[in-house]
Coordinates of C-alpha atoms in Angstrom, one line a residue:
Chain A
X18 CA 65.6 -97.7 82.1
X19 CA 63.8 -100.4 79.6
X20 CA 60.1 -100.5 80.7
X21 CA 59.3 -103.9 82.3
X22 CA 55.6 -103.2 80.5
X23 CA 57.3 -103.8 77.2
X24 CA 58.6 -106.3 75.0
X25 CA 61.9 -106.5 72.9
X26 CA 63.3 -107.9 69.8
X27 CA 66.4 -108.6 68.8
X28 CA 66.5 -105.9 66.5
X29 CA 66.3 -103.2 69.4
X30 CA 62.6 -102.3 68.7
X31 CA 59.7 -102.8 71.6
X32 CA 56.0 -103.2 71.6
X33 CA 53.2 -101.6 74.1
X34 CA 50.2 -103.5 74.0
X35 CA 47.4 -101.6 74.3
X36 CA 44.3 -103.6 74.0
X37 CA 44.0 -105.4 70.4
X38 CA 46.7 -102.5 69.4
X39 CA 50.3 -102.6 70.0
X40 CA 52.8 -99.3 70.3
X41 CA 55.9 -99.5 68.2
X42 CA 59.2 -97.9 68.2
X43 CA 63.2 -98.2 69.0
X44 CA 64.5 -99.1 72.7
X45 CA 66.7 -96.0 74.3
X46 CA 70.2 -98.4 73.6
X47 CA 69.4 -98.4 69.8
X48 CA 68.6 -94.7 69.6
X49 CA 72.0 -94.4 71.9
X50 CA 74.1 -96.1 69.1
X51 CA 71.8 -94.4 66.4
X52 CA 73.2 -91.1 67.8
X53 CA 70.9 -87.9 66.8
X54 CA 68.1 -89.3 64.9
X55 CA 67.5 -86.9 61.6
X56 CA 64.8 -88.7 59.5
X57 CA 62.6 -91.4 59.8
X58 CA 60.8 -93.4 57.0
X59 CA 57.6 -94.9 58.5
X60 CA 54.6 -96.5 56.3
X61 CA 51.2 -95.1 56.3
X62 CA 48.0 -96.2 57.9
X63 CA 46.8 -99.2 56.0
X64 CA 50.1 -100.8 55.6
X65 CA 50.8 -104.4 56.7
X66 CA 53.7 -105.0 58.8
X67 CA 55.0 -108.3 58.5
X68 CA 57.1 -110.2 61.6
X69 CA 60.7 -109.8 60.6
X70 CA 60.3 -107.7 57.5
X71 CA 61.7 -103.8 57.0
X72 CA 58.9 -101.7 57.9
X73 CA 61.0 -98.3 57.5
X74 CA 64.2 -96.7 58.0
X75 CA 65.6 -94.7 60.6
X76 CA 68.0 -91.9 59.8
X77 CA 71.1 -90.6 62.2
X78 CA 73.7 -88.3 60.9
X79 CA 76.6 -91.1 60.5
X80 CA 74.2 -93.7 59.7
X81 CA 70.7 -95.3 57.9
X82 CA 69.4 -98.3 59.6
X83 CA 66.4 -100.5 58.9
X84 CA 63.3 -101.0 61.3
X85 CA 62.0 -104.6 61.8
X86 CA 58.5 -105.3 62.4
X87 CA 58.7 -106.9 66.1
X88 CA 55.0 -108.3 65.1
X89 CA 52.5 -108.8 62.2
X90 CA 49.5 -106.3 62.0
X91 CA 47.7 -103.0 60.3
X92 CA 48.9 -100.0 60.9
X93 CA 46.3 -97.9 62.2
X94 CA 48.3 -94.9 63.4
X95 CA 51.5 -93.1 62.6
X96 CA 53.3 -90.9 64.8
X97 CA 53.8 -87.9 62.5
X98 CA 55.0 -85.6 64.9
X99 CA 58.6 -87.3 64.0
X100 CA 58.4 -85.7 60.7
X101 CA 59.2 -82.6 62.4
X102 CA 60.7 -83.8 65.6
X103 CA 62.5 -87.0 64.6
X104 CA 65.0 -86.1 67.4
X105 CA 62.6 -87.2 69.9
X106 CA 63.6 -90.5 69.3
X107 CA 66.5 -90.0 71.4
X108 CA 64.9 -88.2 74.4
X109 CA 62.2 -90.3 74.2
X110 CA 62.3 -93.5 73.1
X111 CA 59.7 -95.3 75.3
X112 CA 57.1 -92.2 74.7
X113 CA 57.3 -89.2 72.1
X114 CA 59.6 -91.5 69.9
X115 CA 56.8 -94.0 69.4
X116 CA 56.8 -95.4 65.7
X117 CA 53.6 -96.8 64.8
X118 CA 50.5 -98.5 66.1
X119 CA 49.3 -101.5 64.9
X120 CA 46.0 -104.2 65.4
X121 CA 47.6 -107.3 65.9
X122 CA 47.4 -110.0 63.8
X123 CA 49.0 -112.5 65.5
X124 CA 49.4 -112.1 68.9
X125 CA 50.9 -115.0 70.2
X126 CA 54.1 -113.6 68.6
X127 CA 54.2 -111.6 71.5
X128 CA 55.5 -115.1 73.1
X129 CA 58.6 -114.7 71.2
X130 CA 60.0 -111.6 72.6
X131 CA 62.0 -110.8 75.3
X132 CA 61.3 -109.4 78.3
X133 CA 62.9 -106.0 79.9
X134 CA 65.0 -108.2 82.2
X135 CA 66.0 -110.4 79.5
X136 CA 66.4 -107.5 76.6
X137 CA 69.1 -106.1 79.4
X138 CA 71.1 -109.5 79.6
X139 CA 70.9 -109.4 75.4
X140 CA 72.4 -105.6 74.9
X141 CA 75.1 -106.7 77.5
X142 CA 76.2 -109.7 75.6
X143 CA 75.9 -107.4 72.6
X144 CA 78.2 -104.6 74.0
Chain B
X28 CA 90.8 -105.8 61.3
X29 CA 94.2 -107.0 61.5
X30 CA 96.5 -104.0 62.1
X31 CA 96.3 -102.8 65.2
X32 CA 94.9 -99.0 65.7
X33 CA 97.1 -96.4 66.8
X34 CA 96.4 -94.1 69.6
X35 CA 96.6 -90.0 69.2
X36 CA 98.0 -88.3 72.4
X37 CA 94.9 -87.4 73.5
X38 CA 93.2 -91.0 73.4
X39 CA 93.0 -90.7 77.3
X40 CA 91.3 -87.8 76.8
X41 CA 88.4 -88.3 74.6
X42 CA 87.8 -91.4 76.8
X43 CA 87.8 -89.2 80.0
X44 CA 85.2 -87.0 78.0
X45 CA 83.2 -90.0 77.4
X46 CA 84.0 -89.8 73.7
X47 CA 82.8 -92.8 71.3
X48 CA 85.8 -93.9 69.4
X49 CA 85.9 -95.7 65.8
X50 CA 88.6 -96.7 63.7
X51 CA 89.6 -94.3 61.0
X52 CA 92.5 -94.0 58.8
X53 CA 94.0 -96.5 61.5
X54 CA 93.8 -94.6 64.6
X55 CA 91.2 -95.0 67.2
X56 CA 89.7 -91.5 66.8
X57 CA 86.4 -89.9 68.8
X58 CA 83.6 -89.7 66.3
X59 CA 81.7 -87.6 68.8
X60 CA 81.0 -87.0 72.2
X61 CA 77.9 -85.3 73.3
X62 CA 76.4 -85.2 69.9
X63 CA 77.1 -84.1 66.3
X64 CA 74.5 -81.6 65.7
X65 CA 74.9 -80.3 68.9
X66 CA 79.3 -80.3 68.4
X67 CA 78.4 -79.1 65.1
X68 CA 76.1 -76.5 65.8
X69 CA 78.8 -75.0 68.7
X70 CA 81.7 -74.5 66.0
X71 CA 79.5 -72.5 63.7
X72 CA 78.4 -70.1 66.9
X73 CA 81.3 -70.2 69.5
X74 CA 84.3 -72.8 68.5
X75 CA 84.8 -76.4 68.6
X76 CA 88.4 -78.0 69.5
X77 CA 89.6 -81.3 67.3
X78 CA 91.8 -83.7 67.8
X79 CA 93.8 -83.9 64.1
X80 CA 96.9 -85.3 66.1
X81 CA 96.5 -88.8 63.1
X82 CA 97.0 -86.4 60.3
X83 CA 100.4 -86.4 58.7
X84 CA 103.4 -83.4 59.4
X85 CA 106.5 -84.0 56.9
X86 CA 109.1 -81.5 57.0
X87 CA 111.1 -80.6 53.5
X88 CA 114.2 -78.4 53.5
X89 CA 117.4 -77.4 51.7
X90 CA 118.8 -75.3 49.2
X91 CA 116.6 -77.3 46.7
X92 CA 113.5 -77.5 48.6
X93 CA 111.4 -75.0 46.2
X94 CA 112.0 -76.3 43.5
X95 CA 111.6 -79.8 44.1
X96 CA 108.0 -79.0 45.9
X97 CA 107.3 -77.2 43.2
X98 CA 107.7 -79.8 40.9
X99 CA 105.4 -82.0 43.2
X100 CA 102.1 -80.4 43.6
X101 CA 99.6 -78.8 41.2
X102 CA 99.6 -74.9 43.0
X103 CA 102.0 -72.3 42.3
X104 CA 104.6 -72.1 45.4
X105 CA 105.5 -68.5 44.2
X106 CA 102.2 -67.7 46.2
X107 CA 104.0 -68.8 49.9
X108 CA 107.3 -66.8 48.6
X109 CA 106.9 -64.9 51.6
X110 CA 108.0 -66.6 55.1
X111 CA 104.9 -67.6 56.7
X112 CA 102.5 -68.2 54.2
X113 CA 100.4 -70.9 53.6
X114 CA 98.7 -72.6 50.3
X115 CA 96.3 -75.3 49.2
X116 CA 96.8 -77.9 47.0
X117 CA 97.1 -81.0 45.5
X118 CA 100.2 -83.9 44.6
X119 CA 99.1 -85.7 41.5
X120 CA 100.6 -88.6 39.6
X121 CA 101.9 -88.4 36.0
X122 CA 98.1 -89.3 35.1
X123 CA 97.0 -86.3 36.7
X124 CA 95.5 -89.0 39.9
X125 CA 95.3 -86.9 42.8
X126 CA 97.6 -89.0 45.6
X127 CA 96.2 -86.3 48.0
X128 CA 95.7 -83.1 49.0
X129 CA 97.8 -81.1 51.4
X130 CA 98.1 -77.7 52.7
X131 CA 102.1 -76.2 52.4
X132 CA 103.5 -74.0 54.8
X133 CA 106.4 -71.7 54.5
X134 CA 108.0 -72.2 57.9
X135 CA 111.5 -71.4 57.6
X136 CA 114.4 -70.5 55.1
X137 CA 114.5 -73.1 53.0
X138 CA 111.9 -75.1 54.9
X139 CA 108.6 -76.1 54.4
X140 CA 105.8 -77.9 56.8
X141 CA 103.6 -79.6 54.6
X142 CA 99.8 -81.4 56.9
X143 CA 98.4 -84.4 54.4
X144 CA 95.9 -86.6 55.4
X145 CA 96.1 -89.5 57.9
X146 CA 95.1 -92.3 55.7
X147 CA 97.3 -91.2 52.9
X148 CA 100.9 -90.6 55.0
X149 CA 102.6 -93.5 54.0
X150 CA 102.0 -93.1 50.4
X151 CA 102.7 -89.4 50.5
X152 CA 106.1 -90.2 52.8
X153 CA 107.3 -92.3 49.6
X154 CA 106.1 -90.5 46.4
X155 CA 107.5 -87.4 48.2
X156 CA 110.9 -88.6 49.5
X157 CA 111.0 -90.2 46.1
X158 CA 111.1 -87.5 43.9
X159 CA 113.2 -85.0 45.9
X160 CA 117.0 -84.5 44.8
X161 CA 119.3 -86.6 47.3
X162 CA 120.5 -82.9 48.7
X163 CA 117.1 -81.9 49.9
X164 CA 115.6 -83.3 53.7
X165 CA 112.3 -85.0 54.1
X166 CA 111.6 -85.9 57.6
X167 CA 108.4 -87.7 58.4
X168 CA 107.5 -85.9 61.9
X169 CA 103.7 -87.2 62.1
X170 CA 104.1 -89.3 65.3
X171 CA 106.0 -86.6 67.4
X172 CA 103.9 -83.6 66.1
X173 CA 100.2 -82.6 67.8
X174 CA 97.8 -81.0 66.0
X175 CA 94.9 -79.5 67.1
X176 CA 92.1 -77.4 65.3
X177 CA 90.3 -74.4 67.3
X178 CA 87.4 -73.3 64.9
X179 CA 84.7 -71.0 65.4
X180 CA 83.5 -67.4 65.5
X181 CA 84.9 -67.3 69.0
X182 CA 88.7 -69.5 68.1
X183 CA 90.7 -66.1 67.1
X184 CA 89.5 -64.4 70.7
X185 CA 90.5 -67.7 72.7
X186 CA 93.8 -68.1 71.1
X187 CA 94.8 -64.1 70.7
X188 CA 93.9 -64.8 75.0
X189 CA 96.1 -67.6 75.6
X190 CA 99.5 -66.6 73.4
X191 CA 99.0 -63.0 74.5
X192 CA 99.0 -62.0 70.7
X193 CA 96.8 -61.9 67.6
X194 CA 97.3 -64.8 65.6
X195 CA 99.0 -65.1 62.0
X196 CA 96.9 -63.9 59.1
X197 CA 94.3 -66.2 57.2
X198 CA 96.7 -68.7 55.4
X199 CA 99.5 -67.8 57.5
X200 CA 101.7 -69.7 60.3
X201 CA 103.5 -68.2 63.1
X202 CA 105.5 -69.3 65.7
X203 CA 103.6 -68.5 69.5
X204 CA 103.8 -69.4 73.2
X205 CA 100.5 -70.4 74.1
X206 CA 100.2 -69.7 78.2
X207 CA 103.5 -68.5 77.9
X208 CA 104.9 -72.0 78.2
X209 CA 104.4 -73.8 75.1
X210 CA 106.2 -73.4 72.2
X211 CA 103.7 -73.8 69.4
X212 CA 103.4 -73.0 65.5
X213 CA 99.7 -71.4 65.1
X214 CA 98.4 -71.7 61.5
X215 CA 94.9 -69.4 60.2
X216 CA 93.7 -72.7 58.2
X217 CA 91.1 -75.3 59.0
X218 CA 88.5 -77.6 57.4
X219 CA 84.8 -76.2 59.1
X220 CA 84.5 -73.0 56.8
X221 CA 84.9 -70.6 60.0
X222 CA 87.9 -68.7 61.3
X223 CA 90.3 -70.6 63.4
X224 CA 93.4 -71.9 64.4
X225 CA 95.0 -75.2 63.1
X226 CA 97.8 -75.6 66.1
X227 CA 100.8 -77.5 65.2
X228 CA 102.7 -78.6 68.9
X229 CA 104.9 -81.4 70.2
X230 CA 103.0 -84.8 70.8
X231 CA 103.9 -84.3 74.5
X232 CA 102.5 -80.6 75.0
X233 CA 99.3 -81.9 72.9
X234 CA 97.6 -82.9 76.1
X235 CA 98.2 -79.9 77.6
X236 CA 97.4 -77.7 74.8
X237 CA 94.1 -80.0 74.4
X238 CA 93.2 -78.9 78.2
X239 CA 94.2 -75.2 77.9
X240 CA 91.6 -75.1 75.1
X241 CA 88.6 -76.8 77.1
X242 CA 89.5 -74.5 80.2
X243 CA 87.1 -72.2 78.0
X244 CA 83.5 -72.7 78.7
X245 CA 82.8 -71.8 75.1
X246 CA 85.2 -74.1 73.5
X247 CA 83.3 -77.8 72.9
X248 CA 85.2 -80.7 72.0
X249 CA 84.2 -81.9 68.9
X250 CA 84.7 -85.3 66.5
X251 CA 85.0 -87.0 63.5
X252 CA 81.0 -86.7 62.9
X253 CA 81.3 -82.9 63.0
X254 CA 84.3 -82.4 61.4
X255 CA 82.7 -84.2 58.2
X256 CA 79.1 -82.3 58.8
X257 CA 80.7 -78.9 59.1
X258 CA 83.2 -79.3 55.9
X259 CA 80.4 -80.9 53.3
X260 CA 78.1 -77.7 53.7
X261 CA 81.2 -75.7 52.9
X262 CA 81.9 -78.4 50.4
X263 CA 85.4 -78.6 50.6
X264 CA 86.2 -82.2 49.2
X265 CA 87.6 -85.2 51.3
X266 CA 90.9 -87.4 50.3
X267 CA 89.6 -91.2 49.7
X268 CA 85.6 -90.0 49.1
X269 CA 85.3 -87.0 47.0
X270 CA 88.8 -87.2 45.6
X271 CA 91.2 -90.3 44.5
X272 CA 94.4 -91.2 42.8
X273 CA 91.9 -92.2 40.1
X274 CA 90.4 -88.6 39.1
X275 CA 92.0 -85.5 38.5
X276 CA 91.8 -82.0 40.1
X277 CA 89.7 -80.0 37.7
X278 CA 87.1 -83.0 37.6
X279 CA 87.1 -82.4 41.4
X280 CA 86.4 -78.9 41.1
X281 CA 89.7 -78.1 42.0
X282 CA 91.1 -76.1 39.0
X283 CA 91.7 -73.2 41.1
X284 CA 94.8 -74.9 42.5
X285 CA 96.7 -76.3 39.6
X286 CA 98.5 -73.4 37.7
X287 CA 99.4 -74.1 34.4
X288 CA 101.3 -70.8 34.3
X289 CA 104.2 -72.0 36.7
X290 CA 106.0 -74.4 34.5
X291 CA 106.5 -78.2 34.8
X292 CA 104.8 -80.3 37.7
X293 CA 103.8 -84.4 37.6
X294 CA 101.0 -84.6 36.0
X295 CA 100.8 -81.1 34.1
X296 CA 100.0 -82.2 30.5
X297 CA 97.3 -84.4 31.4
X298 CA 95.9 -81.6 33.0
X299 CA 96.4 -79.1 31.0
X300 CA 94.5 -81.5 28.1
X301 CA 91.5 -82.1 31.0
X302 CA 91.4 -78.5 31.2
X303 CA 91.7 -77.3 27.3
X304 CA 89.1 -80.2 26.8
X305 CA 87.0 -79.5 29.5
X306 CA 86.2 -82.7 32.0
X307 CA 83.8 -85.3 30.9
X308 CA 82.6 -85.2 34.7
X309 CA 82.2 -82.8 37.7
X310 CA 81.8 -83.2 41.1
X311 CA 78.9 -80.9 41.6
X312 CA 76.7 -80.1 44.9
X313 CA 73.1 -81.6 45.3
X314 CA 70.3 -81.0 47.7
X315 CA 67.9 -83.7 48.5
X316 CA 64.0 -83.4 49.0
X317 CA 64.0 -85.8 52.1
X318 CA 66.6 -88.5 53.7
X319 CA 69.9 -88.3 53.9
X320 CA 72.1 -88.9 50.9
X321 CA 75.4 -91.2 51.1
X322 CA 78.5 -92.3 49.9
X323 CA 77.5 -94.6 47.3
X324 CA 74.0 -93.8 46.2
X325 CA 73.2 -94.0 42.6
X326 CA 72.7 -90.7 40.9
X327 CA 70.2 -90.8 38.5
X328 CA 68.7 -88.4 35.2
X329 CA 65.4 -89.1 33.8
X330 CA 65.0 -93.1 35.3
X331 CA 69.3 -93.3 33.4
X332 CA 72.0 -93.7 36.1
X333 CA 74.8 -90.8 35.6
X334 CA 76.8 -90.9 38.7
X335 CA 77.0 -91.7 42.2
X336 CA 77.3 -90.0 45.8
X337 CA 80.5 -89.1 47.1
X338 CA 80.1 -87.7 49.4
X339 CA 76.5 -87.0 51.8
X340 CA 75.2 -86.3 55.0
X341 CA 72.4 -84.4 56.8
X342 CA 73.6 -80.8 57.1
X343 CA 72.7 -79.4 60.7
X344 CA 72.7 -76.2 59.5
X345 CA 70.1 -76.6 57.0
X346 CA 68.4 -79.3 58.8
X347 CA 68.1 -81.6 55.3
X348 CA 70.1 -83.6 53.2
X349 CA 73.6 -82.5 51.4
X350 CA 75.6 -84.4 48.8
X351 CA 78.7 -84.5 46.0
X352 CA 78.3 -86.3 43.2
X353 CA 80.3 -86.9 40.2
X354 CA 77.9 -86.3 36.8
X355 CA 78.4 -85.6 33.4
X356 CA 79.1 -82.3 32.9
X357 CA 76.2 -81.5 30.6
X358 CA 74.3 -82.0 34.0
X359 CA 76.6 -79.9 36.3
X360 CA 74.6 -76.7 36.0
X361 CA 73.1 -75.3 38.8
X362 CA 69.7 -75.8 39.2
X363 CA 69.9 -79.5 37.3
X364 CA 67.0 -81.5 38.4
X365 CA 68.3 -85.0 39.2
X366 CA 67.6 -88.6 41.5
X367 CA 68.7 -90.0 44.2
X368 CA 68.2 -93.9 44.9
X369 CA 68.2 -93.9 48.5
X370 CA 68.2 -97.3 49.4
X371 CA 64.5 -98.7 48.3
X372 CA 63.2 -95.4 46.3
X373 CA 64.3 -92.5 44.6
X374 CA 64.4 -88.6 45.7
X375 CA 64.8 -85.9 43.9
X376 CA 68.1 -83.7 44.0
X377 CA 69.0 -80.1 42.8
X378 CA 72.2 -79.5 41.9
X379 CA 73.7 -76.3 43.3
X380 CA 77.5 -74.7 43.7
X381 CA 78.8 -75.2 47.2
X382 CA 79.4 -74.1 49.6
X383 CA 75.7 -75.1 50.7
X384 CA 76.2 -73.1 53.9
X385 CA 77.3 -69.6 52.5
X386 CA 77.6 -67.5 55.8
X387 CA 79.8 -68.2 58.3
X388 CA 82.7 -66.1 60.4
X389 CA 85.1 -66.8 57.5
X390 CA 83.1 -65.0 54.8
X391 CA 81.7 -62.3 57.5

């Protein structure tokens, strides 16, 4: 289910690295509690994300959450396609529900993530 | 989180159908199941089943019974004269507060079924039994009543299928046998803006009422989620969010169900001065340019707060953002150009007169 390629946060968001870049977006058990994502608020290319900080919002019907920058770095690419299809959030939460894209700025936060195995053992405790 | 929740009749359902449950109104009640756009979506093109088993039944009868209702809410009872009629409206304090909103049923001689909201029974139970002359009967019968909604464009086939007949008249009740078994009271009302059955049963035949319904491929079972989705884009206005004991019924929009022409009722000459005077506020419609709008939300003219959200959600129908608001009336018109703050920045909002979702099998 979680990707073992990835990395988690304690807010429910994972990172892809890619190179110097890393992939953002929600993990499949947030979008499950989100239910049917409507809207997403995402910054532009340019932006800064800052480790902890609110880099958008995500939008279901009951409920608006905020997203937490999992890392520091640019944003170098925004997945625009959710403007139209935010919904694929939900069916796709590793892949077509990517967020943003970002050059790393620090990448030794990476260290202080979780693993799949140990992002399972978190949202089990959390359940 | 102290009290604990009660359980509908159905609870073992909606966890067999893998509902998610919440609190609400202190009942552990299924917020959805597959989906709310998708539940949603179903009731406005086939028909959605609810479980509205936590809402309140009281029964009043006696030789008295007319009048003493009468004096009690805001609508004219004259209207439900006729056995088996139905009415909306409104119970207000002597300040012209709105304690809640019920629908009243004529279900007998002398006997009336009145359905109030969940979260407001215990209030109702006592401001009602209260005011009603000693020889008149109020019985409480929330927690051995079921009711169930059937709503949807498909609801009056399914139930004319299962009781063998066509069901009451909009804003009627009737008594029917639904698989020629159970002994149920049928009701044309309901809270989505399409036709449909509200289906008043024993708590112990809700079950099977509940399964008889799903037996229907076209029938989805639906939750709280939708059941708020589906009545903001008709904007009918909800007890505790759009609606409280502290503002009265034509602020709320609801001046089509107090009648000043019936004689005395709580809370009549405050009204009647609100209405000569016009209301300093109105709840009004607003569409949003992006986000969803909620409860809460500052509502804003030229950079000046006026108001704030009721009530808002994302309307499935319109795939965008829905809202009440409460705002001056000088900015009430349709067409008003107003603000949202949403959060961290603002949006701009239109008002407009629901419902916001204008065709559905009700108005067909």
């Amino acid at each position: 289910m979680n990707p073992a390629d990835l990395h988690y946060d304690k807010e429910h968001e994972w990172v892809r690295v890619e190179g110097e870049t890393a992939v953002i977006g929600i993990s499949d058990f947030a979008q499950d509690q989100l239910g049917e994502v409507v809207y997403v608020d995402l910054p532009s290319v340019g932006d800064e994300l800052v480790f902890g900080d609110t880099f958008g919002e995500i939008e279901s019907v009951k409920s608006v959450s905020e997203l937490f920058a999992p890392v520091s770095g640019t944003v170098v690419e925004v997945n625009d396609d959710l403007d139209a299809a935010p919904e694929s959030i939900n069916s796709d939460a590793y892949g077509a529900g990517w967020m943003v894209k970002v050059t790393l700025s620090d990448p030794s936060q990476l260290d202080g993530l979780m693993s799949a195995d140990e992002y399972e053992s978190f949202i089990a405790n959390e359940a | 989180m102290t009290e604990a929740l009660s359980r509908t009749p159905l609870y073992e359902e909606h966890l067999a159908l893998g509902a998610r449950m919440v609190p609400f109104a202190g009942f552990e009640m299924p917020v959805q199941y597959a989906g709310i756009i998708d539940e949603h979506k179903a009731v406005r093109a086939s028909a959605g089943v609810f479980d509205v088993c936590h809402m309140a039944e009281f029964r009043v009868f006696g030789f008295e019974a007319f009048d003493a209702l009468q004096r009690l809410v805001t609508n004219d009872l004259h209207k439900i004269d006729e056995l088996g009629k139905a009415v909306y409206t409104v119970m207000c304090d002597e300040a012209g507060g709105i304690i809640d909103d019920l629908i009243v049923y004529h279900t007998g001689d002398l006997e009336y079924l009145i359905i109030a909201n969940a979260s407001n029974r215990a209030v109702d139970a006592e401001w009602i039994a209260g005011h009603l002359p000693a020889e008149v009967e109020f019985v409480d019968e929330s927690e051995r009543t079921g009711l169930i909604a059937l709503q949807g464009p498909e609801a009056v086939r399914i139930i004319t299928e299962l009781s063998g007949e066509e069901p009451p008249a909009r804003f009627h009740i009737a008594e029917a046998r639904l698989d020629d078994s159970i002994s149920v009271l049928l009701a044309r009302t309901g809270y989505t803006g399409e036709d449909g059955v509200e289906i008043v049963c024993s708590a112990a035949d809700a079950a099977t009422v509940w399964r008889l319904l799903l037996s229907y491929s076209e029938v989805t079972p639906c939750g709280l989620g939708a059941r708020d989705t589906l009545r903001l884009e008709m904007g009918y206005p909800l007890h505790g969010t759009d609606m409280d004991r502290s503002i009265d019924p034509i602020s709320a929009g609801l001046s089509w169900v107090v009648s000043m022409k019936k004689g005395e009722f709580i809370g009549r000459d405050v009204l009647a001065a609100i209405k000569e005077a016009g209301p300093e506020r109105k709840l009004v419609g607003l569409t949003v340019s992006e986000g969803v709008p909620r409860h809460g939300y500052p509502v804003l003219h030229d950079g000046v707060e006026v108001g704030t959200v009721a009530s808002g959600t994302f309307s499935p129908t319109l795939e965008h953002g829905i809202a009440t608001a409460y705002v001056p009336a000088a900015l009430a018109e349709p067409g008003t150009r107003l603000e949202i703050t949403a959060r961290r920045k603002n949006v701009s909002a239109t008002v407009v007169r629901p419902p916001f979702v204008a065709h559905t099998s009700l108005s067909a």
